[in-house]
Amino acid sequence: MDSPPSHYIHPKLRDDLTLSTAEISHELRTPLTSIRGALGLLLSGKINVHTEQGQHLLHIAANNADRLIRLTTTIEDDQMVAQSLLTAAGLARLRLEKDLLQAWDSRDFAVYYQPIVCAKTHLIQGFEALIRWQHPHRGFISPAEFIPIAEELHLIHDLGLWVFEQACQQLAHWQAKFPRTAPLTMSVNLSPLQLLRSNLAHQVTAIIAQYPVAPGSLRVEITESTVIENPIAIATLQALKASGLQVYLDDFGTGYSCLARLHELAVDVLKIDRSFVVQEQWQMIRGIVELAKSIGLTVITEGVETENDVQQIAALGCHALQGYWFSKPVIASQGEALLHGQIQMAA
Ligand code: C2E
Ligand code: CA
Ligand code: CA
């Protein structure tokens, strides 16, 4: 069999054929390198398909069958082939993957900040950091669309830490400019995948050490309660808590969660999902708040959009509120203007 062009072969695999199965998996972790590597090794005949490694490789290639086709779009000569074989949605998705990787190289992202206000005073007690991607042709792309792709490409680890660092830097700046008895807080969303990396707490602590943020003022927001049952995720959460971070459970009420277990595990704060407010399920919110308080958890209600929402929620006993009624997520300078505005109101 003729050797394939060398650019089909992932460089590390081309040069080192003594890698273990685990190392191969690591090298083939993104779809593009996976296909390149699998194609290269199998076509070159350098790995026997009947060995454990060969079977593993075949498995990877099979799992990425549609992506095998998509890979051809990275090779200019074959672009026509790819276009005729791919569905419009497949092609759009592949373009988005490529654009996302490119956007990461040039850091075409911004972090927006949405205030979280005290339920009693409506004063800003902190912010949630929310990533934005300014796509050159499509404009802003929602994180709900690109975070799952970043997860699939395993870009989420670097991207997540980047958001964390931006948020830390911004918080240090705001805490210095707006000193408070209870310092301003900042929460950053973590993907479940990030929690499965056992060195996450170490990386996060290293970032925090670079910025003069008040101890205990950073929070992480996590979602899936199922992840909390994973031993690595539990250990990571505990390590994060040991370094002084609080843990918020986001979108509470959308999945199955056992309150008592969450408390046992590490969660400090529940964020009641926006859907309860949209559906005006005030009694349900009251119930969750009472239960949460009885085990010492703090409650934030999300998605507060109207004056009626604010009035209804006022009597329910939540500690803090977040939503468009107070502010949409905004760029840092607008966040700062909101903080200035509150000082003037208080004066
Ligand atoms: P989330 O963590 O639940 O964030 C709250 C989302 O609700 C944000 O959408 C926010 O703009 C929106 N929101 C806030 N108040 C209101 C309101 O009153 N009404 C309505 N309709 N929406 C409101 P966004 O920024 O588009 O983010 C969507 C999701 O993407 C987030 O949901 C979060 O799961 C994810 N995400 C955003 N940034 C990051 C990030 O840096 N890392 C990770 N892993 N995920 C992120
Ligand atoms: Ca969140
Ligand atoms: Ca949420």
PDB file of C-alpha atoms and ligand atoms in Angstrom, residues 128 130 189 221 223 249-252 271-274 302-303 322, ligand 3:
ATOM      1  CA  GLU A 128     -21.888  36.308  36.929  1.00  0.00           C
ATOM      2  CA  LEU A 130     -20.786  34.978  30.814  1.00  0.00           C
ATOM      3  CA  ASN A 189     -19.619  28.826  35.010  1.00  0.00           C
ATOM      4  CA  GLU A 221     -21.447  27.602  38.989  1.00  0.00           C
ATOM      5  CA  THR A 223     -25.052  22.274  36.715  1.00  0.00           C
ATOM      6  CA  LEU A 249     -25.741  24.900  41.748  1.00  0.00           C
ATOM      7  CA  ASP A 250     -27.096  26.461  38.550  1.00  0.00           C
ATOM      8  CA  ASP A 251     -30.493  25.867  36.888  1.00  0.00           C
ATOM      9  CA  PHE A 252     -31.847  24.228  40.043  1.00  0.00           C
ATOM     10  CA  LYS A 271     -29.792  29.210  41.671  1.00  0.00           C
ATOM     11  CA  ILE A 272     -33.463  28.567  40.978  1.00  0.00           C
ATOM     12  CA  ASP A 273     -33.957  28.113  37.253  1.00  0.00           C
ATOM     13  CA  ARG A 274     -35.571  30.853  35.182  1.00  0.00           C
ATOM     14  CA  GLU A 302     -32.692  33.728  38.063  1.00  0.00           C
ATOM     15  CA  GLY A 303     -34.614  35.232  35.159  1.00  0.00           C
ATOM     16  CA  GLN A 322     -30.652  38.038  38.864  1.00  0.00           C
TER      17      GLN A 322
HETATM   18 CA    CA B   3     -28.831  29.345  35.096  1.00  0.00          CA
END
